PDB file of C-alpha atoms in Angstrom:
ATOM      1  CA  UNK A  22     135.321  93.947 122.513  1.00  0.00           C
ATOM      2  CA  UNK A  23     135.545  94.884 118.966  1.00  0.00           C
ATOM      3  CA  UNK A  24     133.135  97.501 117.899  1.00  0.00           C
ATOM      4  CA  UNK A  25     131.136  97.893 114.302  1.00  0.00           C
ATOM      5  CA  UNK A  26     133.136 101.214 113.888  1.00  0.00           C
ATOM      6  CA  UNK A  27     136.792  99.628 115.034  1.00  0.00           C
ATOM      7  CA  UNK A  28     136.216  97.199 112.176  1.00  0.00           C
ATOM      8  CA  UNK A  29     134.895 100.187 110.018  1.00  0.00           C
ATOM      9  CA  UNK A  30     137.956 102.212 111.000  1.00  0.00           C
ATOM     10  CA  UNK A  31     140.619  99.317 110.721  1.00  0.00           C
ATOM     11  CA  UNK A  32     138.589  99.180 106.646  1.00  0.00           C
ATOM     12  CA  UNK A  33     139.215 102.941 105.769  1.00  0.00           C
ATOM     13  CA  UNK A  34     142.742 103.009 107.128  1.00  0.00           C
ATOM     14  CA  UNK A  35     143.790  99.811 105.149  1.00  0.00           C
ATOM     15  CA  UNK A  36     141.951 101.151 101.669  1.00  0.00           C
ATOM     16  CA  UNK A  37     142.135 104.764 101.783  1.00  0.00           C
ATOM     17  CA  UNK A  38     145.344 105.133 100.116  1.00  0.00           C
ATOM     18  CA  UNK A  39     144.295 102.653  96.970  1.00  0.00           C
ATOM     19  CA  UNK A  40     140.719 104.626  96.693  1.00  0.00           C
ATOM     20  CA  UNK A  41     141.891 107.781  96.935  1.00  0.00           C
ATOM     21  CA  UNK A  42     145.029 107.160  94.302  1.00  0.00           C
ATOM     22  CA  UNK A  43     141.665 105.422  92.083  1.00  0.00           C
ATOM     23  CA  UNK A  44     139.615 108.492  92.422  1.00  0.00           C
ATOM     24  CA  UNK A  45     142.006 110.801  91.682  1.00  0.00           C
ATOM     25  CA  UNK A  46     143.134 109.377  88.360  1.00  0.00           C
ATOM     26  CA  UNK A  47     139.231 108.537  87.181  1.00  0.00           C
ATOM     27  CA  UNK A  48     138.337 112.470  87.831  1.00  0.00           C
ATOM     28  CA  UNK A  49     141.440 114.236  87.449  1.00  0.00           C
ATOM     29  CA  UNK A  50     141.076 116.237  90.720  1.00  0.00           C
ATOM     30  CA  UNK A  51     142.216 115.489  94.314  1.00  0.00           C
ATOM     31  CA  UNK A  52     139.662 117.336  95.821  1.00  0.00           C
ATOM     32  CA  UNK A  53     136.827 116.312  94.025  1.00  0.00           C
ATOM     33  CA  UNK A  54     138.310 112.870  94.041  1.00  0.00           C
ATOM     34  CA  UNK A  55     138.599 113.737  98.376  1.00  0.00           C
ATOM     35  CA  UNK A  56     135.040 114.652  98.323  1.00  0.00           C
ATOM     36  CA  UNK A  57     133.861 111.333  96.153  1.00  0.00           C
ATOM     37  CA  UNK A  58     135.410 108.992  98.293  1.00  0.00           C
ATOM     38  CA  UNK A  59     134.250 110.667 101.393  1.00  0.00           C
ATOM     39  CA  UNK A  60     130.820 109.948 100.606  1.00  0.00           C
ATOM     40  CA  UNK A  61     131.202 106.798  99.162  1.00  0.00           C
ATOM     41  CA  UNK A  62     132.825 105.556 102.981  1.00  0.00           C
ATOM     42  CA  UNK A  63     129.711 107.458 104.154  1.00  0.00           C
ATOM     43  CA  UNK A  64     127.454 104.902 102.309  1.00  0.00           C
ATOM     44  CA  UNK A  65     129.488 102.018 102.871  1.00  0.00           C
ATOM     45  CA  UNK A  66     129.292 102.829 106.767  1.00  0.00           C
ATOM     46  CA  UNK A  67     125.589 102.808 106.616  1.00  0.00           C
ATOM     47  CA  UNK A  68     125.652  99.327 104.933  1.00  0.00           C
ATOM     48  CA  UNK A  69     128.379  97.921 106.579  1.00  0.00           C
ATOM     49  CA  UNK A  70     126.841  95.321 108.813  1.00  0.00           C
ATOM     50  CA  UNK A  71     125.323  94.048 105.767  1.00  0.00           C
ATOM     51  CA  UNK A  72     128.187  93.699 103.704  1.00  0.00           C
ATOM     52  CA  UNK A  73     129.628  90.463 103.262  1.00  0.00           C
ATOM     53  CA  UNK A  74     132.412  88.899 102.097  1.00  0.00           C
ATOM     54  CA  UNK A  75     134.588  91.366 100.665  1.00  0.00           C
ATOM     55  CA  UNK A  76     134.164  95.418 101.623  1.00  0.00           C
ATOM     56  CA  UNK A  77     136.932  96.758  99.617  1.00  0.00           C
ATOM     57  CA  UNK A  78     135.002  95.623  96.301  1.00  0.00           C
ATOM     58  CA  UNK A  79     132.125  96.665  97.637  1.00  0.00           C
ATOM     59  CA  UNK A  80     133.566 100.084  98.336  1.00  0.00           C
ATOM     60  CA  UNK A  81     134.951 100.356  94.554  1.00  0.00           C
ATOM     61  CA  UNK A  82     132.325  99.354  92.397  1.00  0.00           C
ATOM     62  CA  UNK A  83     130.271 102.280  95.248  1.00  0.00           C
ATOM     63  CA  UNK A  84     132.835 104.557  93.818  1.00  0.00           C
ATOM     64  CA  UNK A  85     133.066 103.701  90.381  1.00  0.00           C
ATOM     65  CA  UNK A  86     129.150 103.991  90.589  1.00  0.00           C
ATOM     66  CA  UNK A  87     129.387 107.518  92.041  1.00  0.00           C
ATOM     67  CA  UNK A  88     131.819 108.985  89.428  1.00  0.00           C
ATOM     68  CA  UNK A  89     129.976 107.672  86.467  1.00  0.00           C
ATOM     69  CA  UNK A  90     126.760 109.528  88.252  1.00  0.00           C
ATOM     70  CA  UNK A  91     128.931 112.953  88.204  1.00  0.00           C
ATOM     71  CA  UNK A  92     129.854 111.950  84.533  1.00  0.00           C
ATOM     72  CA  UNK A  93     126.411 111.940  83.773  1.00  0.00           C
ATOM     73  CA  UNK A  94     125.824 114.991  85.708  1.00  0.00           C
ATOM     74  CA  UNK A  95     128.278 116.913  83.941  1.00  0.00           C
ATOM     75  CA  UNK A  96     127.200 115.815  80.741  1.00  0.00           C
ATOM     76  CA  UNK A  97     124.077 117.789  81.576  1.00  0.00           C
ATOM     77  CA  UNK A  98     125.202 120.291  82.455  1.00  0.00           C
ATOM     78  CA  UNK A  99     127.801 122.951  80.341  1.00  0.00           C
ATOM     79  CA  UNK A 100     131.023 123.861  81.290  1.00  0.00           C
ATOM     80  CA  UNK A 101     132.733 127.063  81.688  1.00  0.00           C
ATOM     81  CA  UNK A 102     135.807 127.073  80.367  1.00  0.00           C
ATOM     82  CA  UNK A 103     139.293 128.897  82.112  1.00  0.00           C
ATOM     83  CA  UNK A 104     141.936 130.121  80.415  1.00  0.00           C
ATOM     84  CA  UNK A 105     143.953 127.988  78.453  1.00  0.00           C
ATOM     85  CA  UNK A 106     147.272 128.148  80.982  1.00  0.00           C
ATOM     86  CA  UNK A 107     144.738 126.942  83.656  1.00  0.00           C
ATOM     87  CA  UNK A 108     143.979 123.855  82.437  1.00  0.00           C
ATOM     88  CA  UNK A 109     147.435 122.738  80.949  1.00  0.00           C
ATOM     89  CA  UNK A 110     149.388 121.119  84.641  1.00  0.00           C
ATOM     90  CA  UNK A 111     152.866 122.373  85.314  1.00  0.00           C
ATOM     91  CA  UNK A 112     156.092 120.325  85.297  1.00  0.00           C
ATOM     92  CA  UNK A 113     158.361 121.006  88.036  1.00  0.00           C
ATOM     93  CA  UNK A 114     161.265 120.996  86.228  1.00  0.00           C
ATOM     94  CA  UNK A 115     162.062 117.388  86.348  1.00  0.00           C
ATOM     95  CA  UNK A 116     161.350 114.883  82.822  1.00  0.00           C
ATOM     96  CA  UNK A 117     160.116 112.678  84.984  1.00  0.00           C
ATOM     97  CA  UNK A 118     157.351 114.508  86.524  1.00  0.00           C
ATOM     98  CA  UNK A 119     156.933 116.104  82.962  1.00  0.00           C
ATOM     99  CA  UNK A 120     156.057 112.513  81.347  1.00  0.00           C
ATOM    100  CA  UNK A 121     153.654 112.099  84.230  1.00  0.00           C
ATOM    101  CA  UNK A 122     151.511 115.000  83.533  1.00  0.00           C
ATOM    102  CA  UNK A 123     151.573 113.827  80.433  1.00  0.00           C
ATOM    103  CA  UNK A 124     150.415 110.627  80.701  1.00  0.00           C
ATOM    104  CA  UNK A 125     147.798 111.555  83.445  1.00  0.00           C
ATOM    105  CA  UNK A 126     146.273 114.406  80.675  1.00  0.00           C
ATOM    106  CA  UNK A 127     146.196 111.765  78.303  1.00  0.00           C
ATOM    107  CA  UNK A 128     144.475 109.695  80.536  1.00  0.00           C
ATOM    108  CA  UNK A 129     142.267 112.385  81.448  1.00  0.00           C
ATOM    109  CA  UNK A 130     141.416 112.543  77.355  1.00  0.00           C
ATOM    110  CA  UNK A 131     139.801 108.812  77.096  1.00  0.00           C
ATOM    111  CA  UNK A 132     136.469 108.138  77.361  1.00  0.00           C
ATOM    112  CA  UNK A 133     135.224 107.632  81.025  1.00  0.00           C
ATOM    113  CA  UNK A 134     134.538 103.928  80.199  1.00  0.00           C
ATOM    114  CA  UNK A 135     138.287 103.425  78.981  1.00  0.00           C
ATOM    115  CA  UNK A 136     139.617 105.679  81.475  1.00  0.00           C
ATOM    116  CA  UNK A 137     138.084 103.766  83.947  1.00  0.00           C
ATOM    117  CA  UNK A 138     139.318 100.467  82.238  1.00  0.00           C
ATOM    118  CA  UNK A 139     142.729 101.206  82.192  1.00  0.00           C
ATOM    119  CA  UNK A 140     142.959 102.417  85.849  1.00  0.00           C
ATOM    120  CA  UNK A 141     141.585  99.674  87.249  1.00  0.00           C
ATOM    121  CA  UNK A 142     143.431  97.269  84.858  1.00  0.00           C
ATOM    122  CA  UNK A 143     146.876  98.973  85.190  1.00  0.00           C
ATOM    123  CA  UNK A 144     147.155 100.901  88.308  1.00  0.00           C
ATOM    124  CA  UNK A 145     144.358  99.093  90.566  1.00  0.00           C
ATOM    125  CA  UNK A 146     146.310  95.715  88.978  1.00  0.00           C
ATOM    126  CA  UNK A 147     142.744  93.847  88.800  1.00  0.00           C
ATOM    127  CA  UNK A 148     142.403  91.427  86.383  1.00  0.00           C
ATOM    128  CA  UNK A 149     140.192  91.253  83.853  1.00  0.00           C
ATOM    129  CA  UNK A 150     137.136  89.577  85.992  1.00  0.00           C
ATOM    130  CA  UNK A 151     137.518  91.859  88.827  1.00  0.00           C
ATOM    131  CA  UNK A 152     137.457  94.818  86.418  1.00  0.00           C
ATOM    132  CA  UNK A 153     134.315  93.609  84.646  1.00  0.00           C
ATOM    133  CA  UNK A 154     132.566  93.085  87.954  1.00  0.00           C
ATOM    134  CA  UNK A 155     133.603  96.384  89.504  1.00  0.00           C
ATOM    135  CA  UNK A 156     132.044  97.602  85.605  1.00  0.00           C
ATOM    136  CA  UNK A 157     129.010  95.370  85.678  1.00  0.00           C
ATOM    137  CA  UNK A 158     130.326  94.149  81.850  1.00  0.00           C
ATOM    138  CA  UNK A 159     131.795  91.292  80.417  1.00  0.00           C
ATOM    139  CA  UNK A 160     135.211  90.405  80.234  1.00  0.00           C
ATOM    140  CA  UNK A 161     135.290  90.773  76.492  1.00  0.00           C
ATOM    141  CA  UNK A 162     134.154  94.580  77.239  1.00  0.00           C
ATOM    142  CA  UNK A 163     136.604  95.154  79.155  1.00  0.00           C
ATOM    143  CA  UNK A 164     139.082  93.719  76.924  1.00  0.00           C
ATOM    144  CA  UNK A 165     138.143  96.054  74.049  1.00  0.00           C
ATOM    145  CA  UNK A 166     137.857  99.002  75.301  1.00  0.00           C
ATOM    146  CA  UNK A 167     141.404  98.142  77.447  1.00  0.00           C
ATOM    147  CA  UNK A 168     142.809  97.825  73.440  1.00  0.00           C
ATOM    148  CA  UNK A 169     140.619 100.654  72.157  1.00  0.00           C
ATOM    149  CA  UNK A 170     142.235 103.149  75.226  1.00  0.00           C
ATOM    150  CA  UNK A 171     146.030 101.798  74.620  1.00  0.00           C
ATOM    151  CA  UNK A 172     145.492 102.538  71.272  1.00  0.00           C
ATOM    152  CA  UNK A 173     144.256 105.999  71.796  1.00  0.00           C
ATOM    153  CA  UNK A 174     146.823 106.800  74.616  1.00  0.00           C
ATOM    154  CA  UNK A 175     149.731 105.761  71.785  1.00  0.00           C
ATOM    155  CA  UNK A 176     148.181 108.371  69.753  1.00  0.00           C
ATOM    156  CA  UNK A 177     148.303 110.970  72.113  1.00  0.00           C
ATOM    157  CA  UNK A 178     151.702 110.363  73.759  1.00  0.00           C
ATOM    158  CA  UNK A 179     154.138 109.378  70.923  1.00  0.00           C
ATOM    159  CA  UNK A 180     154.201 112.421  68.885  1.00  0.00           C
ATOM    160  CA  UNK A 181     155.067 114.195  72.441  1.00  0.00           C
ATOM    161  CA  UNK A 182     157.960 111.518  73.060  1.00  0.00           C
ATOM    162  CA  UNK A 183     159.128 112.031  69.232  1.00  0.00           C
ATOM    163  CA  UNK A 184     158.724 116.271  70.301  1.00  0.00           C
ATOM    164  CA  UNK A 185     161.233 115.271  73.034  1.00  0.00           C
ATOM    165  CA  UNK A 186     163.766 113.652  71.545  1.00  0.00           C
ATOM    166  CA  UNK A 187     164.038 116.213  68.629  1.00  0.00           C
TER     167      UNK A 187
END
């Protein structure tokens, strides 16, 4: 007999991976993105029986929903800010995990909104429907701030790729 929590289980093991990858690059922190997506498969257990159709959507838009509330919440309140060195990420050596922590602090400098826009678009692979559903906006939102965030990311990034190959 399958149980409510096999099916529940069988749900977290198949989408954990995605999520997690999701939360990490809307926040910019594996533990805090650990600790969203715990409660957010909290929440989704409690309404699990009554969701139909599609529990992985259901389970994104929860999370999406949940980091825009800590946006706000941060917002509110005023950071503290570390040292410099602590906030800059440190390559390994390697140009290829280098451009990475580039391109994820870049990402980390867009607007939540276009942050959001371009993970879902480009590492989630949604299309644009699915990401203006998981936004609750139209598809002509999501295709201007998508623009507006490329636009800003090429502003960021190329004058470190023209740094590199000086």
């Amino acid at each position: 007999m399958v149980t409510r929590g096999d099916d529940f289980d069988d749900f977290v093991r198949g989408t954990s991976t995605r999520l997690l990858r999701t939360a990490v690059l809307l926040t910019g922190d594996r533990p805090a993105a650990e600790d969203l997506l715990q409660e957010v498969y909290e929440r989704v257990y409690v309404r699990w029986r009554w969701i139909n159709g599609a529990p992985e959507a259901y389970a994104r838009k929860a999370l999406m929903n949940h980091i825009a509330n800590r946006w706000r919440s941060r917002s509110r309140k005023p950071e503290v800010a570390l040292a410099a060195h602590h906030d800059r990420p440190t390559a390994d050596g390697s140009e290829l995990y280098a451009e990475r922590d580039h391109l994820l602090a870049a990402l980390q400098e867009l607007a939540p909104r276009q942050r959001a826009v371009i993970v879902l678009r480009f590492y989630e692979d949604l299309t644009e429907a699915q990401t203006a559903d998981v936004l609750g906006c139209s598809v002509g939102t999501v295709k201007s701030q998508t623009s507006r965030a490329l636009d800003r990311l090429r502003t960021i990034t190329e004058p470190a790729l023209l740094e590199g190959l000086r």
